[in-house]
CSV table of N, CA and C in Angstrom, one decimal:
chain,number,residue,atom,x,y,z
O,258,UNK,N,17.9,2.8,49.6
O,258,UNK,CA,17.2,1.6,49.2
O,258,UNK,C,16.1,1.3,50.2
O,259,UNK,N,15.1,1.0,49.3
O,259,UNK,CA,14.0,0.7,50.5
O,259,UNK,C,13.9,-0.5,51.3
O,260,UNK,N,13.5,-0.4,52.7
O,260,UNK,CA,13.9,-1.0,53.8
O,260,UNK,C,11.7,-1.8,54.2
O,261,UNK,N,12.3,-2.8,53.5
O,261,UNK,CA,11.4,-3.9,53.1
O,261,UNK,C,10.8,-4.8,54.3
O,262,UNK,N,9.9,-4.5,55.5
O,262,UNK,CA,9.4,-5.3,56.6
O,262,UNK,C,8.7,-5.9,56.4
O,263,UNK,N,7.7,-6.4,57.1
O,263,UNK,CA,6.6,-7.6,57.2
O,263,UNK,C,5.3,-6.9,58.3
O,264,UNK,N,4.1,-6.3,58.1
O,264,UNK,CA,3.3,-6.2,58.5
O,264,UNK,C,2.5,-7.3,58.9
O,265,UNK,N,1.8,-7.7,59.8
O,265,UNK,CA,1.0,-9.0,59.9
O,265,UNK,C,-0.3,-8.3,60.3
O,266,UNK,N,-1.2,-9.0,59.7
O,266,UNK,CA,-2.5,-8.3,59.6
O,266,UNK,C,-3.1,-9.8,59.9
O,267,UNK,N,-4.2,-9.5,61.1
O,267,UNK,CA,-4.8,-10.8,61.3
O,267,UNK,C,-6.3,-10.5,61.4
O,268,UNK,N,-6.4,-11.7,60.3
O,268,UNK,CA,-7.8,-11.8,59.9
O,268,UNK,C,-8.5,-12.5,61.0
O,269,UNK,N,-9.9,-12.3,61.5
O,269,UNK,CA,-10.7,-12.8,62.5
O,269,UNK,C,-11.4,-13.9,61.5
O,270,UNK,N,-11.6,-15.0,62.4
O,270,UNK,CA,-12.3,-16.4,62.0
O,270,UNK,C,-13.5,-16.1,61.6
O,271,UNK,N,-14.1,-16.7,60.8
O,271,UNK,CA,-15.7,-16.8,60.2
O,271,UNK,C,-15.7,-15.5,59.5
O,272,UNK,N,-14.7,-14.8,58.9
O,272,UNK,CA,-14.6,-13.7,58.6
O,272,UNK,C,-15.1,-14.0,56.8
O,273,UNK,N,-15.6,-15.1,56.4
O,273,UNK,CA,-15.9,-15.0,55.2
O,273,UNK,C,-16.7,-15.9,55.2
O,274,UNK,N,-17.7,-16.1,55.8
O,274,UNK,CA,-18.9,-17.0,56.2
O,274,UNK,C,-18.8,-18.2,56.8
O,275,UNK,N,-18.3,-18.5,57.1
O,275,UNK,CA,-17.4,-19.9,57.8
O,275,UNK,C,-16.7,-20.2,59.0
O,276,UNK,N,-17.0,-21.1,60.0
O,276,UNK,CA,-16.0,-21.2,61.0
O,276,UNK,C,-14.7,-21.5,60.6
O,277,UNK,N,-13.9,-21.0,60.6
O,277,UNK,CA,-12.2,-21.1,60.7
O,277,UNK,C,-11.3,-20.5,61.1
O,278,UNK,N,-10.4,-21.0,61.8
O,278,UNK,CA,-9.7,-20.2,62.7
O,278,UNK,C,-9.3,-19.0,62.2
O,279,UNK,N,-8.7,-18.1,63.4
O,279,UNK,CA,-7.8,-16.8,62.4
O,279,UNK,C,-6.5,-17.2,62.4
O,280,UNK,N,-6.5,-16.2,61.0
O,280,UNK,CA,-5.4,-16.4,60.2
O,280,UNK,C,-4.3,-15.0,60.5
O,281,UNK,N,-3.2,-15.1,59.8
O,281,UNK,CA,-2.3,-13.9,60.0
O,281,UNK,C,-1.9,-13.8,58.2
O,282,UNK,N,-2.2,-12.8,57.7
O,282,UNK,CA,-1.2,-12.6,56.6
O,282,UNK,C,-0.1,-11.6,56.8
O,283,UNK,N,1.5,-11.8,56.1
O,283,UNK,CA,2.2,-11.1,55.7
O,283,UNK,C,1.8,-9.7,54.7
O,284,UNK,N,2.0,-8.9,54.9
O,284,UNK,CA,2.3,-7.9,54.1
O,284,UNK,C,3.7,-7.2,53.5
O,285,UNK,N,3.9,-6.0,52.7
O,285,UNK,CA,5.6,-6.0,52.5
O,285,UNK,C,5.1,-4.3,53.4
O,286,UNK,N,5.8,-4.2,53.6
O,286,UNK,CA,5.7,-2.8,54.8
O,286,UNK,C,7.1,-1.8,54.3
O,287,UNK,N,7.3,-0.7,53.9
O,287,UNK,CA,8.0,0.3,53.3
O,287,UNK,C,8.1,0.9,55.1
O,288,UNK,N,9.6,0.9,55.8
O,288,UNK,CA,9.8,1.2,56.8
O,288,UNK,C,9.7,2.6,56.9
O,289,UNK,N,10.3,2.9,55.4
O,289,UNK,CA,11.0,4.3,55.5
O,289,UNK,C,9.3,5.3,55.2
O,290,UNK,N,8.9,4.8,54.4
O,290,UNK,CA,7.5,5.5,54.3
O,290,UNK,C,6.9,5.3,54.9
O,291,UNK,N,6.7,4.5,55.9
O,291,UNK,CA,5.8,4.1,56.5
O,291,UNK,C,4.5,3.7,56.4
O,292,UNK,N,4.2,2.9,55.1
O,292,UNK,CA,3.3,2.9,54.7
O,292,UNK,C,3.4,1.1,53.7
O,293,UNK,N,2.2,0.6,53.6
O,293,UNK,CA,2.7,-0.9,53.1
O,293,UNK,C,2.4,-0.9,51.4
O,294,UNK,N,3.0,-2.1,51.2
O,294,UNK,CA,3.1,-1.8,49.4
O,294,UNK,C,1.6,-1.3,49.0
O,295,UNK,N,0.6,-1.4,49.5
O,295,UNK,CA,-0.9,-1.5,49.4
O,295,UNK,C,-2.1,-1.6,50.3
O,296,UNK,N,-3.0,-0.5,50.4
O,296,UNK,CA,-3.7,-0.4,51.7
O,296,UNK,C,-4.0,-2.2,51.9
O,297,UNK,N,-4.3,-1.6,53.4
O,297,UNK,CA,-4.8,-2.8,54.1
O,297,UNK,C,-6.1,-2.6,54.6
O,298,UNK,N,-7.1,-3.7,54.4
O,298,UNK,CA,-8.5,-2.9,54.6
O,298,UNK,C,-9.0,-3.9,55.2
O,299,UNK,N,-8.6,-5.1,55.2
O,299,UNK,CA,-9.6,-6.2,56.2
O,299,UNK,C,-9.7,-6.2,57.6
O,300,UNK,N,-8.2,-5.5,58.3
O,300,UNK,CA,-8.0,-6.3,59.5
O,300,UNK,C,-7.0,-5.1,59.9
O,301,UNK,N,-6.4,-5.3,61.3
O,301,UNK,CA,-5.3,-4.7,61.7
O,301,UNK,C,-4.5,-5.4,61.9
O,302,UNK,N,-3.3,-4.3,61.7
O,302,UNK,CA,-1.8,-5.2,61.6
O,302,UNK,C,-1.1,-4.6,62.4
O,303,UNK,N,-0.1,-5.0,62.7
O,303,UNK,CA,1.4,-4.5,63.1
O,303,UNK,C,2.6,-4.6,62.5
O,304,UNK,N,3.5,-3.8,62.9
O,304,UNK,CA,4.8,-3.7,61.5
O,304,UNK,C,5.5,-4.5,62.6
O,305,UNK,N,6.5,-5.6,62.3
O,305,UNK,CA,7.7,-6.1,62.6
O,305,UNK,C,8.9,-5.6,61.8
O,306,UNK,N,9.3,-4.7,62.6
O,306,UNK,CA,10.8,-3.8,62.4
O,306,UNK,C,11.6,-5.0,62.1
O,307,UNK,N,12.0,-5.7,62.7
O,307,UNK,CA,12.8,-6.9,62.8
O,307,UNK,C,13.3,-8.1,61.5
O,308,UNK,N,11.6,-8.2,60.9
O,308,UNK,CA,11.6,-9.3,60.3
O,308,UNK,C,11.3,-8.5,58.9
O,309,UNK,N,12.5,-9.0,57.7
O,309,UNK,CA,12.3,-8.7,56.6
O,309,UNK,C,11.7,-9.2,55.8
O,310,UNK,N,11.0,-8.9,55.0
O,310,UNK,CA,10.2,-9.4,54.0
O,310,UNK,C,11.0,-10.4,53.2
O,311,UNK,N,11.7,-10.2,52.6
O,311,UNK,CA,12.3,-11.0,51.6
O,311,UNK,C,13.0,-12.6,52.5
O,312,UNK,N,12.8,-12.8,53.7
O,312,UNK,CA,13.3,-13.4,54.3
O,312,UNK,C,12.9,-14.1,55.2
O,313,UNK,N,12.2,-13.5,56.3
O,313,UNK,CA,11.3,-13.9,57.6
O,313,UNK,C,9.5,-14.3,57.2
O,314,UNK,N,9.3,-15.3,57.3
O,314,UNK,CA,7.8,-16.0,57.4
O,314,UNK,C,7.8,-16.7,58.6
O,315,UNK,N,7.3,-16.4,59.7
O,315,UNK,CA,7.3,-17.6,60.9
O,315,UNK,C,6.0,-17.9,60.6
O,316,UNK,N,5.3,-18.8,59.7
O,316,UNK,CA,4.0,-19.4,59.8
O,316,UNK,C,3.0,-18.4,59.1
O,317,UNK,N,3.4,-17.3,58.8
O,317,UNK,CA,2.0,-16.3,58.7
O,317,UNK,C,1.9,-16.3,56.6
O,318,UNK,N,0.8,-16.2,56.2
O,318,UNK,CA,0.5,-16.2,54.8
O,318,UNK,C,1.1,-15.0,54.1
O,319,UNK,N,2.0,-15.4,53.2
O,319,UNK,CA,2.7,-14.1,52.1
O,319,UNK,C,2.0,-13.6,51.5
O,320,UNK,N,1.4,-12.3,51.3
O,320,UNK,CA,0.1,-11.7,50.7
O,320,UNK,C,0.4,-12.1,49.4
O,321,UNK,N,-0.3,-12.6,48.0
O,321,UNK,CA,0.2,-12.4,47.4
O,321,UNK,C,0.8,-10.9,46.4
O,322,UNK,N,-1.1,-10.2,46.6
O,322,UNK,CA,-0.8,-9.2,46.0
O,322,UNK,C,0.9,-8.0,46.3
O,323,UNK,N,1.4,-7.9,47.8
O,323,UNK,CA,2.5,-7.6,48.2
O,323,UNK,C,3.7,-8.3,47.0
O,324,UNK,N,3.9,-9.7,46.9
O,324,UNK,CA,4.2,-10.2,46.1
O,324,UNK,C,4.5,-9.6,44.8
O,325,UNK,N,3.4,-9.6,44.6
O,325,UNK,CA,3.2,-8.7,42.7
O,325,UNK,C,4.3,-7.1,43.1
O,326,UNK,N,3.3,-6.6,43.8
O,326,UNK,CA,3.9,-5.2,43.4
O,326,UNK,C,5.6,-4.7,44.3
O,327,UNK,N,6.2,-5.9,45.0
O,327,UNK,CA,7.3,-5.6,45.3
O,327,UNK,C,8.4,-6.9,44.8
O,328,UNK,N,7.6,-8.1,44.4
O,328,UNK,CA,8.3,-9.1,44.4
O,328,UNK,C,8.9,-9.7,45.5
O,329,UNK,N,9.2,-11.1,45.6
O,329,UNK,CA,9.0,-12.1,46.3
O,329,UNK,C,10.6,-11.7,47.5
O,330,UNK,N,11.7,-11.5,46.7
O,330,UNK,CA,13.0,-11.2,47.6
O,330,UNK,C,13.6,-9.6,46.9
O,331,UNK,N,13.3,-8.9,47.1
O,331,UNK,CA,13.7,-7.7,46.9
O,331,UNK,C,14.7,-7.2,47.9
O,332,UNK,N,15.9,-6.2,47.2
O,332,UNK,CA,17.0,-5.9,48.2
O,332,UNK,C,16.8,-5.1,49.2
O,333,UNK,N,17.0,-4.5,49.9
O,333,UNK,CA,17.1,-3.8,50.9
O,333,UNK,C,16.0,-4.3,52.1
């Protein structure tokens, strides 16, 4: 079963014409493949081994598109 983490990818402020602070989004991160439901192209991330997707949000934005293509609580 695939083993479903949380990548956090943080976006830099004024990153879309605007002052505002940075942000962090969630991503769904495939442990075993190593690879996340869908490239990531804005920003750099880190994988948290720890915190599962289906579960763990400390504050950071749930991608939606991640969402779509694995769904919101998936098992493993």
């Amino acid at each position: 079963m695939t083993k479903w983490r949380v990548a956090v990818e943080a976006l830099p402020a004024g990153q879309f014409g605007r002052d505002v602070p940075e942000r962090a989004v969630g991503h769904a991160y495939n442990l075993e493949a190593q690879e996340a439901a869908h490239p990531i192209t804005q920003g750099t991330y880190s994988v948290k081994e720890d915190h599962e997707w289906a579960t763990t949000f400390l504050g950071w934005d749930r991608c939606p598109e991640c969402e779509k293509a694995v769904g919101r609580y998936p098992k493993g």
